[in-house]
Coordinates of C-alpha atoms and ligand atoms in Angstrom, one line a residue:
M1 CA 51.9 31.0 -22.4
I2 CA 52.8 31.1 -26.0
D3 CA 55.8 29.2 -27.6
T4 CA 58.5 30.4 -29.8
A5 CA 56.8 29.9 -32.9
I6 CA 53.9 31.9 -32.3
K7 CA 55.7 34.1 -30.3
G8 CA 57.9 35.3 -33.1
Q9 CA 54.4 35.3 -36.0
L10 CA 53.2 37.8 -33.0
K11 CA 56.4 39.9 -32.9
A12 CA 56.0 40.2 -37.1
Y13 CA 52.5 41.0 -36.7
L14 CA 53.0 43.8 -34.2
E15 CA 55.7 45.8 -36.4
R16 CA 51.8 46.5 -38.6
L17 CA 51.5 48.4 -35.4
Q18 CA 50.6 52.2 -36.6
R19 CA 50.6 53.9 -33.1
P20 CA 51.2 52.9 -29.3
I21 CA 48.9 51.0 -27.9
E22 CA 47.9 50.0 -23.8
L23 CA 47.2 47.4 -21.9
V24 CA 45.2 47.5 -19.1
A25 CA 45.3 45.2 -16.5
A26 CA 43.9 43.8 -13.2
L27 CA 45.2 40.8 -11.8
D28 CA 45.7 38.9 -9.3
N29 CA 47.6 36.6 -7.6
S30 CA 46.0 33.8 -8.2
A31 CA 46.6 31.0 -11.5
K32 CA 44.6 32.6 -14.3
G33 CA 45.8 36.3 -12.8
Q34 CA 49.5 34.9 -13.0
E35 CA 49.5 32.6 -16.7
M36 CA 47.6 36.8 -17.6
R37 CA 50.2 38.5 -16.6
E38 CA 53.1 36.2 -17.9
L39 CA 50.9 36.7 -21.3
L40 CA 50.8 40.5 -21.0
N41 CA 54.7 40.2 -20.4
E42 CA 55.5 38.2 -23.6
I43 CA 53.0 40.6 -25.8
L44 CA 55.4 43.6 -24.6
E45 CA 58.0 41.7 -25.1
C46 CA 57.4 41.6 -29.4
S47 CA 56.8 45.1 -29.6
A48 CA 58.1 48.7 -28.1
K49 CA 54.5 50.2 -29.3
V50 CA 52.9 48.3 -26.6
S51 CA 52.8 49.8 -22.7
L52 CA 51.6 48.0 -19.4
R53 CA 49.2 49.5 -16.4
E54 CA 47.7 47.9 -13.5
T55 CA 44.1 49.4 -12.6
D56 CA 42.0 48.1 -9.5
T57 CA 39.7 49.6 -12.1
L58 CA 37.9 47.1 -14.1
S59 CA 34.9 45.1 -13.1
R60 CA 36.5 41.4 -13.2
V61 CA 39.9 39.9 -12.2
P62 CA 41.9 38.8 -13.7
S63 CA 41.2 40.4 -16.7
F64 CA 42.8 42.8 -18.9
A65 CA 41.9 45.6 -22.2
I66 CA 43.3 47.0 -25.1
S67 CA 43.0 50.6 -25.7
L68 CA 45.1 54.1 -26.8
P69 CA 46.8 55.7 -23.9
G70 CA 44.9 58.1 -21.9
E71 CA 41.8 56.8 -23.1
T72 CA 39.3 54.8 -21.1
P73 CA 39.7 51.0 -22.9
R74 CA 36.8 49.7 -24.7
I75 CA 37.9 46.0 -25.8
H76 CA 38.3 44.0 -22.7
F77 CA 39.6 39.9 -22.5
A78 CA 38.1 38.2 -19.1
G79 CA 39.7 35.4 -19.9
L80 CA 42.6 34.5 -21.4
P81 CA 42.4 34.6 -25.2
M82 CA 44.3 31.4 -25.9
G83 CA 43.2 28.7 -28.3
H84 CA 40.5 29.8 -31.2
E85 CA 40.7 33.2 -29.3
F86 CA 44.7 34.2 -29.8
T87 CA 43.0 35.6 -33.4
S88 CA 40.6 37.5 -32.0
L89 CA 43.1 39.0 -29.6
V90 CA 46.1 39.8 -32.4
L91 CA 42.5 41.6 -34.0
A92 CA 42.0 43.7 -31.5
L93 CA 46.2 44.8 -30.6
L94 CA 46.8 45.0 -34.1
Q95 CA 43.2 47.0 -35.6
T96 CA 44.0 49.0 -32.2
G97 CA 47.1 50.3 -33.2
G98 CA 45.5 51.6 -36.4
H99 CA 46.0 48.3 -38.8
P100 CA 42.8 48.9 -41.4
P101 CA 40.2 45.8 -40.4
K102 CA 39.2 43.4 -43.3
V103 CA 35.7 44.8 -44.3
E104 CA 33.2 47.0 -46.8
Q105 CA 34.5 50.7 -46.6
A106 CA 30.1 50.4 -45.8
V107 CA 30.5 48.3 -42.7
I108 CA 32.7 50.9 -41.5
D109 CA 30.7 53.7 -42.6
Q110 CA 27.7 52.3 -40.7
I111 CA 29.9 50.8 -37.2
K112 CA 30.4 55.0 -36.9
S113 CA 27.2 56.4 -37.8
L114 CA 25.6 53.9 -34.8
P115 CA 23.4 55.9 -32.7
G116 CA 23.4 55.2 -29.1
S117 CA 25.5 53.4 -26.8
F118 CA 26.6 49.8 -26.9
N119 CA 28.1 47.5 -24.2
F120 CA 28.8 43.8 -25.4
E121 CA 29.8 40.9 -23.2
T122 CA 29.9 37.4 -25.1
Y123 CA 30.4 34.4 -23.0
I124 CA 32.7 31.6 -24.7
S125 CA 34.7 28.7 -24.7
L126 CA 38.0 28.5 -25.7
S127 CA 36.9 25.1 -27.8
C128 CA 34.5 26.9 -29.1
H129 CA 34.6 27.5 -33.0
N130 CA 32.7 30.1 -33.5
C131 CA 32.8 31.8 -30.9
P132 CA 36.0 34.0 -32.6
D133 CA 33.5 35.4 -35.0
V134 CA 31.4 37.4 -32.3
V135 CA 34.4 38.9 -30.3
Q136 CA 36.3 39.6 -33.3
A137 CA 33.3 41.3 -34.7
L138 CA 32.2 43.0 -31.5
N139 CA 36.0 44.2 -31.1
L140 CA 35.9 45.5 -34.3
M141 CA 32.7 47.6 -33.9
A142 CA 34.5 48.8 -30.9
V143 CA 38.0 50.0 -32.1
L144 CA 35.5 52.2 -34.3
N145 CA 32.9 53.3 -32.7
P146 CA 34.0 55.2 -29.4
N147 CA 30.2 54.2 -28.2
V148 CA 30.5 50.6 -28.1
T149 CA 32.2 48.3 -25.6
S150 CA 33.1 44.5 -25.8
T151 CA 34.2 42.2 -23.4
M152 CA 34.7 38.6 -24.0
I153 CA 34.2 36.3 -20.8
D154 CA 35.7 33.1 -20.6
G155 CA 32.7 31.0 -19.0
A156 CA 35.0 28.5 -17.2
M157 CA 36.9 31.3 -15.5
F158 CA 34.0 33.5 -14.6
Q159 CA 31.5 30.7 -13.7
D160 CA 29.4 32.3 -11.1
E161 CA 28.8 34.9 -14.1
V162 CA 27.6 32.2 -16.1
N163 CA 25.5 30.3 -13.5
A164 CA 23.4 33.5 -12.3
R165 CA 22.6 34.3 -15.9
Q166 CA 22.0 31.0 -17.1
I167 CA 24.3 30.5 -19.8
M168 CA 24.4 27.0 -21.2
A169 CA 26.1 27.7 -25.1
V170 CA 28.5 29.4 -26.4
P171 CA 28.7 32.6 -28.3
T172 CA 26.5 34.3 -25.6
T173 CA 26.1 38.2 -25.9
Y174 CA 24.7 40.3 -23.8
L175 CA 24.0 43.7 -24.3
N176 CA 23.6 46.4 -22.6
G177 CA 22.4 43.9 -19.9
A178 CA 19.9 41.5 -21.4
E179 CA 20.6 38.6 -24.0
F180 CA 21.5 40.0 -27.2
G181 CA 22.1 36.3 -29.0
A182 CA 23.3 33.0 -29.2
G183 CA 25.0 31.7 -32.1
R184 CA 27.8 32.9 -34.5
M185 CA 26.8 35.9 -35.9
L186 CA 28.7 37.9 -39.0
I187 CA 29.1 41.3 -37.8
E188 CA 26.2 42.6 -40.6
E189 CA 24.0 40.3 -39.1
I190 CA 25.1 41.8 -35.1
L191 CA 24.1 45.3 -37.2
A192 CA 21.3 44.1 -38.7
K193 CA 20.2 43.5 -35.6
V194 CA 21.4 46.9 -33.4
D195 CA 20.8 49.6 -36.6
T196 CA 17.1 49.1 -37.0
G197 CA 17.0 51.2 -39.7
A198 CA 19.3 49.0 -42.1
A199 CA 16.8 46.0 -43.4
A200 CA 14.9 49.4 -44.3
R201 CA 17.4 50.5 -46.4
A202 CA 18.3 47.7 -47.7
A203 CA 15.4 46.3 -49.7
E204 CA 15.0 50.3 -51.1
E205 CA 18.7 49.1 -52.6
L206 CA 17.5 46.3 -53.5
G207 CA 14.1 47.0 -54.9
K208 CA 16.2 49.1 -57.6
K209 CA 17.9 46.4 -59.1
E210 CA 17.4 45.4 -62.9
S211 CA 16.3 41.7 -63.6
F212 CA 18.8 39.3 -63.7
D213 CA 20.0 36.8 -65.9
V214 CA 20.0 33.8 -63.3
L215 CA 19.2 34.2 -60.1
V216 CA 20.9 32.1 -57.5
V217 CA 19.3 32.1 -53.7
G218 CA 21.5 29.9 -51.6
G219 CA 25.1 31.3 -50.6
G220 CA 26.2 27.5 -49.5
P221 CA 28.8 26.0 -51.8
A222 CA 26.0 24.5 -54.6
G223 CA 25.7 28.4 -54.8
A224 CA 28.5 29.7 -55.1
A225 CA 29.3 27.0 -57.9
A226 CA 25.7 28.0 -59.8
A227 CA 26.8 31.6 -59.6
I228 CA 30.4 30.9 -61.1
Y229 CA 29.3 28.7 -63.9
A230 CA 26.6 30.9 -64.6
A231 CA 28.9 33.7 -64.7
R232 CA 31.6 32.7 -66.6
K233 CA 28.6 32.3 -69.7
G234 CA 28.9 36.7 -68.9
I235 CA 25.2 36.9 -68.4
R236 CA 24.0 38.6 -65.1
T237 CA 24.2 37.2 -62.3
G238 CA 23.2 37.5 -58.9
V239 CA 23.0 35.6 -55.4
L240 CA 20.6 35.8 -52.9
A241 CA 22.4 34.5 -49.5
E242 CA 21.0 34.5 -45.6
R243 CA 24.4 33.3 -45.1
F244 CA 27.2 32.9 -46.9
G245 CA 28.6 29.9 -47.5
G246 CA 26.1 27.5 -45.8
Q247 CA 26.5 24.6 -43.9
V248 CA 29.8 24.9 -44.4
M249 CA 30.8 27.4 -41.6
D250 CA 29.8 25.7 -39.4
T251 CA 32.1 22.9 -40.1
L252 CA 35.1 22.4 -38.1
G253 CA 37.4 20.4 -40.6
I254 CA 36.9 19.0 -43.7
E255 CA 38.2 16.1 -45.2
N256 CA 37.2 15.5 -48.0
F257 CA 36.7 18.0 -50.6
I258 CA 38.9 16.5 -53.5
S259 CA 42.8 17.4 -53.5
V260 CA 42.8 19.0 -50.6
P261 CA 43.6 16.8 -48.1
H262 CA 41.8 19.1 -45.1
T263 CA 40.5 22.7 -44.6
E264 CA 38.5 24.2 -42.5
G265 CA 34.7 25.5 -42.9
P266 CA 35.1 29.1 -42.3
K267 CA 38.0 29.1 -44.6
L268 CA 36.8 27.3 -47.3
V269 CA 34.3 29.2 -47.1
A270 CA 36.6 32.6 -47.7
S271 CA 37.5 30.8 -50.6
L272 CA 34.9 30.6 -51.9
E273 CA 33.7 34.2 -51.7
Q274 CA 36.6 35.1 -53.3
H275 CA 36.9 33.4 -55.8
V276 CA 32.4 34.0 -56.6
K277 CA 34.0 37.9 -56.5
E278 CA 36.3 37.1 -59.1
Y279 CA 33.4 37.6 -61.2
A280 CA 30.8 40.4 -62.0
V281 CA 28.5 38.4 -59.6
D282 CA 26.3 40.7 -57.2
V283 CA 26.5 38.7 -54.4
M284 CA 23.5 39.9 -51.9
N285 CA 24.2 38.5 -47.7
L286 CA 22.2 38.5 -45.0
Q287 CA 18.9 39.0 -47.1
R288 CA 16.6 36.7 -47.3
A289 CA 13.7 35.2 -49.7
G290 CA 10.1 34.6 -48.5
K291 CA 8.6 34.0 -51.4
L292 CA 8.9 32.2 -55.2
I293 CA 6.2 33.6 -58.1
P294 CA 6.5 32.1 -61.5
A295 CA 7.0 33.6 -64.7
S296 CA 3.9 32.7 -65.5
E297 CA 2.2 34.6 -62.9
N298 CA 4.9 37.7 -63.4
G299 CA 4.9 38.3 -67.0
G300 CA 7.0 36.2 -68.0
L301 CA 10.1 36.7 -65.3
V302 CA 10.5 34.6 -62.3
A303 CA 10.2 36.7 -59.1
I304 CA 11.8 36.0 -55.7
Q305 CA 10.6 38.0 -52.8
L306 CA 12.3 39.2 -49.4
E307 CA 11.0 39.1 -46.4
N308 CA 12.1 42.7 -46.2
G309 CA 9.4 43.8 -48.8
A310 CA 11.9 44.1 -51.9
T311 CA 11.6 42.0 -54.9
L312 CA 14.5 40.8 -56.8
Q313 CA 13.1 39.4 -61.0
A314 CA 15.1 37.2 -63.0
K315 CA 14.4 35.3 -66.4
T316 CA 16.2 31.9 -64.7
V317 CA 16.1 31.2 -60.7
I318 CA 18.1 28.4 -59.4
L319 CA 17.6 27.7 -55.7
S320 CA 20.1 26.5 -53.4
T321 CA 18.4 26.9 -49.7
G322 CA 20.4 24.0 -48.5
A323 CA 19.4 21.9 -44.8
R324 CA 19.5 23.3 -41.5
W325 CA 20.2 21.2 -38.4
R326 CA 16.8 18.9 -38.0
E327 CA 14.6 20.1 -34.7
M328 CA 12.6 17.0 -32.4
N329 CA 9.4 18.6 -32.5
V330 CA 8.7 18.0 -29.3
P331 CA 6.9 21.2 -26.7
G332 CA 9.6 22.4 -24.9
E333 CA 12.0 22.1 -27.5
A334 CA 12.2 26.1 -28.4
E335 CA 11.5 27.2 -25.3
Y336 CA 14.4 25.7 -24.2
K337 CA 16.9 26.5 -26.5
A338 CA 20.3 27.0 -26.0
K339 CA 18.8 26.5 -21.8
G340 CA 19.8 22.7 -22.0
V341 CA 18.7 21.8 -26.4
C342 CA 21.8 22.3 -27.7
F343 CA 23.1 21.1 -31.5
C344 CA 26.7 21.6 -31.7
P345 CA 28.4 19.7 -29.0
H346 CA 31.9 21.1 -29.7
C347 CA 30.9 24.2 -29.2
D348 CA 28.5 24.1 -26.3
G349 CA 30.0 20.8 -24.5
P350 CA 32.6 22.1 -22.7
F351 CA 29.4 24.1 -20.8
Y352 CA 28.3 20.0 -19.6
A353 CA 31.2 18.9 -18.0
G354 CA 30.6 17.1 -15.0
R355 CA 26.8 16.8 -15.9
H356 CA 24.3 14.3 -17.3
V357 CA 23.3 14.7 -20.6
A358 CA 21.2 12.9 -23.8
V359 CA 22.2 12.8 -26.9
I360 CA 19.5 12.0 -29.4
G361 CA 19.9 10.2 -32.3
G362 CA 22.4 7.0 -33.5
G363 CA 23.6 7.6 -36.5
N364 CA 27.5 8.5 -36.8
S365 CA 27.1 12.3 -36.1
G366 CA 25.6 11.8 -32.5
V367 CA 27.8 8.7 -31.6
E368 CA 30.6 10.7 -32.3
A369 CA 28.9 13.2 -30.2
A370 CA 28.4 10.5 -27.1
I371 CA 32.1 9.9 -27.4
D372 CA 33.6 12.8 -27.5
L373 CA 30.4 14.5 -24.2
A374 CA 32.0 10.9 -22.5
G375 CA 35.0 12.6 -21.8
T376 CA 34.6 15.8 -19.6
C377 CA 30.3 14.9 -19.1
A378 CA 29.3 12.7 -15.7
S379 CA 26.8 10.6 -18.0
V380 CA 26.1 10.6 -21.5
T381 CA 22.7 8.8 -22.2
V382 CA 23.0 7.9 -26.1
L383 CA 18.0 7.1 -27.3
E384 CA 17.7 6.4 -30.7
F385 CA 14.2 5.9 -32.5
M386 CA 14.8 2.6 -34.2
E387 CA 15.7 -0.3 -32.6
T388 CA 19.3 -0.6 -33.4
L389 CA 22.2 2.2 -33.4
K390 CA 22.6 3.5 -36.8
A391 CA 26.1 4.3 -37.0
D392 CA 29.5 3.1 -38.4
Q393 CA 30.4 -0.1 -36.6
V394 CA 33.5 1.6 -35.5
L395 CA 31.9 3.9 -33.5
Q396 CA 30.1 1.6 -31.6
E397 CA 32.7 -0.4 -30.6
K398 CA 33.5 2.5 -29.4
L399 CA 30.8 3.7 -27.6
R400 CA 30.3 0.8 -25.6
T401 CA 34.0 0.6 -24.4
L402 CA 32.9 4.0 -22.5
P403 CA 31.8 3.5 -18.8
N404 CA 29.4 6.6 -18.5
V405 CA 28.0 6.2 -21.4
E406 CA 24.1 4.3 -22.0
V407 CA 22.5 3.2 -25.1
H408 CA 18.6 3.0 -25.4
T409 CA 17.0 2.4 -28.2
N410 CA 13.8 1.9 -29.6
V411 CA 12.3 5.4 -27.2
Q412 CA 10.9 7.9 -28.6
T413 CA 11.2 11.9 -27.2
L414 CA 7.9 13.4 -25.8
E415 CA 9.1 16.7 -24.1
V416 CA 11.7 18.5 -22.7
E417 CA 10.9 19.7 -19.3
G418 CA 12.8 22.6 -17.3
D419 CA 11.6 25.0 -14.2
G420 CA 10.9 27.7 -16.4
S421 CA 14.9 29.0 -17.3
R422 CA 16.5 25.6 -18.1
M423 CA 15.9 22.5 -18.9
T424 CA 15.5 19.6 -16.1
A425 CA 15.3 16.3 -17.8
L426 CA 13.4 14.8 -20.9
R427 CA 10.1 12.3 -21.3
T428 CA 10.4 9.9 -23.3
K429 CA 8.5 6.6 -23.9
D430 CA 9.6 3.3 -24.9
R431 CA 8.1 2.3 -28.2
S432 CA 7.7 -1.5 -27.7
T433 CA 6.1 -1.2 -24.1
G434 CA 4.3 2.5 -24.7
A435 CA 6.1 3.0 -21.2
E436 CA 7.0 6.4 -20.2
K437 CA 9.8 7.9 -18.1
R438 CA 11.4 11.3 -16.9
L439 CA 15.2 11.2 -17.7
P440 CA 16.5 14.1 -15.5
L441 CA 19.5 15.4 -17.2
D442 CA 21.2 18.9 -17.5
G443 CA 21.3 19.0 -21.3
V444 CA 20.1 17.4 -24.7
F445 CA 22.3 17.7 -27.9
V446 CA 20.1 17.1 -30.7
Q447 CA 22.1 14.8 -34.2
I448 CA 19.0 13.5 -35.7
G449 CA 20.1 15.1 -39.3
L450 CA 19.0 18.0 -41.7
S451 CA 15.7 19.2 -43.5
A452 CA 16.3 21.1 -46.3
N453 CA 14.8 24.5 -46.5
S454 CA 11.6 24.4 -49.0
K455 CA 8.9 26.0 -47.0
L456 CA 9.0 29.0 -49.5
F457 CA 8.3 26.8 -52.1
A458 CA 6.0 24.6 -50.7
G459 CA 2.9 24.4 -53.0
I460 CA 4.7 25.9 -56.1
L461 CA 7.6 23.6 -56.6
D462 CA 7.0 20.0 -56.5
T463 CA 9.1 17.7 -52.8
N464 CA 8.9 14.9 -51.6
R465 CA 7.9 13.1 -48.4
A466 CA 10.4 14.4 -46.9
G467 CA 10.0 18.1 -48.7
E468 CA 13.2 18.1 -50.7
I469 CA 12.9 19.6 -54.2
L470 CA 12.1 17.1 -57.1
T471 CA 14.6 18.0 -60.1
D472 CA 14.9 16.3 -63.2
K473 CA 18.8 14.9 -64.3
E474 CA 19.2 19.1 -65.3
C475 CA 18.5 20.2 -62.5
R476 CA 15.1 21.5 -63.3
T477 CA 12.1 21.8 -61.3
S478 CA 8.2 21.4 -61.8
V479 CA 8.6 25.2 -62.3
P480 CA 9.3 26.5 -65.8
G481 CA 12.9 28.2 -65.2
V482 CA 13.8 27.4 -62.3
Y483 CA 16.3 25.1 -61.1
A484 CA 17.3 24.1 -57.6
A485 CA 20.8 22.5 -56.4
G486 CA 22.4 20.7 -53.1
D487 CA 20.7 20.0 -50.3
V488 CA 18.1 21.3 -51.1
T489 CA 16.6 19.0 -53.4
D490 CA 16.2 15.2 -53.5
I491 CA 19.7 14.4 -54.7
R492 CA 21.2 11.5 -53.0
Y493 CA 24.3 12.5 -50.9
K494 CA 24.6 16.1 -49.1
Q495 CA 28.5 16.2 -49.4
I496 CA 30.2 19.2 -50.6
V497 CA 31.2 18.8 -53.7
I498 CA 28.0 16.6 -54.9
A499 CA 26.6 20.1 -54.5
M500 CA 29.1 21.7 -56.0
G501 CA 28.8 19.4 -58.9
E502 CA 25.5 19.8 -58.9
G503 CA 25.6 23.7 -58.6
A504 CA 27.2 23.8 -61.7
K505 CA 25.2 21.4 -63.3
A506 CA 22.1 23.7 -62.7
A507 CA 23.5 27.1 -64.3
L508 CA 24.5 24.9 -67.2
S509 CA 21.2 23.7 -67.8
A510 CA 19.5 27.2 -67.5
S511 CA 22.0 29.3 -69.6
E512 CA 21.7 25.6 -72.2
D513 CA 17.7 26.3 -72.3
R514 CA 18.1 29.8 -72.6
I515 CA 19.8 29.4 -75.6
K516 CA 17.8 26.5 -77.1
G517 CA 14.6 28.5 -76.3
I518 CA 13.1 25.7 -74.3
I519 CA 12.5 29.1 -71.6
Ligands
FAD601 P1 23.7 24.9 -47.6 O1 25.2 24.7 -47.6 O2 23.1 24.5 -46.5 O3 23.5 26.3 -48.2 C1 22.2 26.8 -47.9 C2 22.5 28.4 -48.3 O4 21.0 29.1 -49.0 C3 22.8 29.1 -47.2 O5 23.9 30.5 -47.6 C4 22.0 29.5 -47.0 O6 22.7 31.2 -46.0 C5 21.0 30.0 -47.8 N1 19.2 30.0 -47.5 C6 18.8 29.3 -46.9 N2 17.6 29.8 -46.8 C7 17.8 30.6 -47.2 C8 16.6 32.2 -47.9 N3 15.2 31.8 -47.6 N4 16.6 32.5 -48.2 C9 18.1 33.1 -49.0 N5 19.0 32.3 -48.7 C10 18.5 30.6 -47.8 N6 29.8 17.9 -46.3 C11 31.1 17.2 -46.5 O7 31.4 16.8 -48.0 N7 32.0 17.2 -46.1 C12 32.6 17.4 -44.7 O8 33.1 17.1 -43.9 C13 30.7 17.8 -44.5 N8 31.0 18.0 -42.9 C14 29.8 18.6 -42.2 C15 30.0 18.7 -40.7 C16 28.1 19.6 -40.4 C17 28.6 19.9 -39.4 C18 27.3 20.0 -41.7 C19 26.2 20.8 -41.4 C20 27.6 19.8 -43.1 C21 28.7 18.8 -43.3 N9 28.6 18.6 -44.6 C22 29.9 17.8 -45.4 C23 28.3 18.3 -45.5 C24 27.9 20.2 -46.6 O9 28.2 20.6 -45.6 C25 26.4 20.0 -47.2 O10 26.1 19.3 -48.4 C26 26.6 20.9 -47.6 O11 27.1 22.7 -47.6 C27 25.6 21.5 -48.9 O12 26.0 22.8 -49.5 P2 24.4 23.5 -50.2 O13 24.8 24.6 -50.8 O14 23.5 22.6 -50.6 O15 23.4 24.0 -48.9

């Protein structure tokens, strides 16, 4: 199961076990059961501190759990945690064995003091790069709190469960038998959902903060760069972010971050965070800004009202709230999100193997998604609003060689239809003839670009028709003391290096304008 090099690494990791741990397994003679037995035996060979006990008391077969000897197991793997999940396995072994987790003490304390019992079940696919974050967060909670259990379930192995629960996107997490969340969630986000008093406590703490010289709203590449540049000027700097890392967290491979030939989104975000934290920057993560109040209406300081009720004040504010997947805005889209309507082909594609899907959008991302999906889906229909596809020629040529792909151009999507629990069809209109059509489908992947996260500034700052904040060459907006950078602005190209450059420029402008007394 594990190749020699990885086994060597696993052996080295397991030397960090501080106490004996037990693998508790319910195995059968199926091919997957045999593979699981092989994997568990290989783990045993890596450390004398690991033992194996077979049982018939686990609810899923084949599956295994990790626990301290004599304890009821709380971390379960119903599936082979290989591929992206191998790290989840290693961390579960180490953390159960007493190796300290890399999370802040406040998070550990919050997990330990959670009131109630929490039985989490997370459906994953081994090709999903968002799934391990959720599995690892829940496993850690199970290690730290005896009232928490966490089970990773490979949807491909437990198809009956997936069908019964109508799961069509991963990761999908259930808590105590009810759907809890879909998509990537960080441990802090999970805690915010289960610990209902946490938001009020956070608001109280934030409300006590002194005003900032520079407050950056948004923690993507633009916000991170702005924070570093501002902090290096020695001025009081804060970063408020709904999710530190922004879109980069959702990016698989990055090959145009200059001087780094290849990296992965979460890896780049970890470096960004580490770099920001080298300076005296107050990072307020998992906090959502709700409203901007100009200095002219707030006694000379710009104010940001948070959704949790707290207000932060600053001499200057840099807005770098980025962008998010654009939605179709048609009836049925919201109702069938993660029940047929998907945005991430890498994550959710495996659930549509052998099924009929459509891709909305004929740009590079749409055509790339269609090529990817055609490898496993029964059929892929590409629907493009304009008369021609916009993707690069080389991608279009590849697409047209695929026998199970159909391309329809000049088509408008009118509605996502469903049976109440999952989507069943798309209603479309031919824009040249006006003829309407019903396409029976199992899923649709929406790939029509991004829209700026600027709703909270609407009516306060000048924006263009696409909702992007208008800025001058120095990143100033139409409101004094407020600057903007990155994908939320009307800057021409939306890329990491460009967002970083703009963030740096916004911080330098804010600092210089203050020195010159412009604001
Ligand atoms: P974002 O990255 O969008 O960050 C916005 C930040 O603002 C986040 O922290 C968000 O949580 C926060 N925020 C939003 N609203 C609020 C609010 N109300 N309150 C508080 N915080 C808020 N670019 C490349 O150069 N190379 C690539 O290979 C590449 N691949 C990509 C792949 C995908 C799938 C996607 C989606 C994008 C890709 N991009 C790539 C584009 C690149 O990721 C963006 O251009 C870049 O992330 C923009 O940075 P930003 O800081 O402006 O915004």
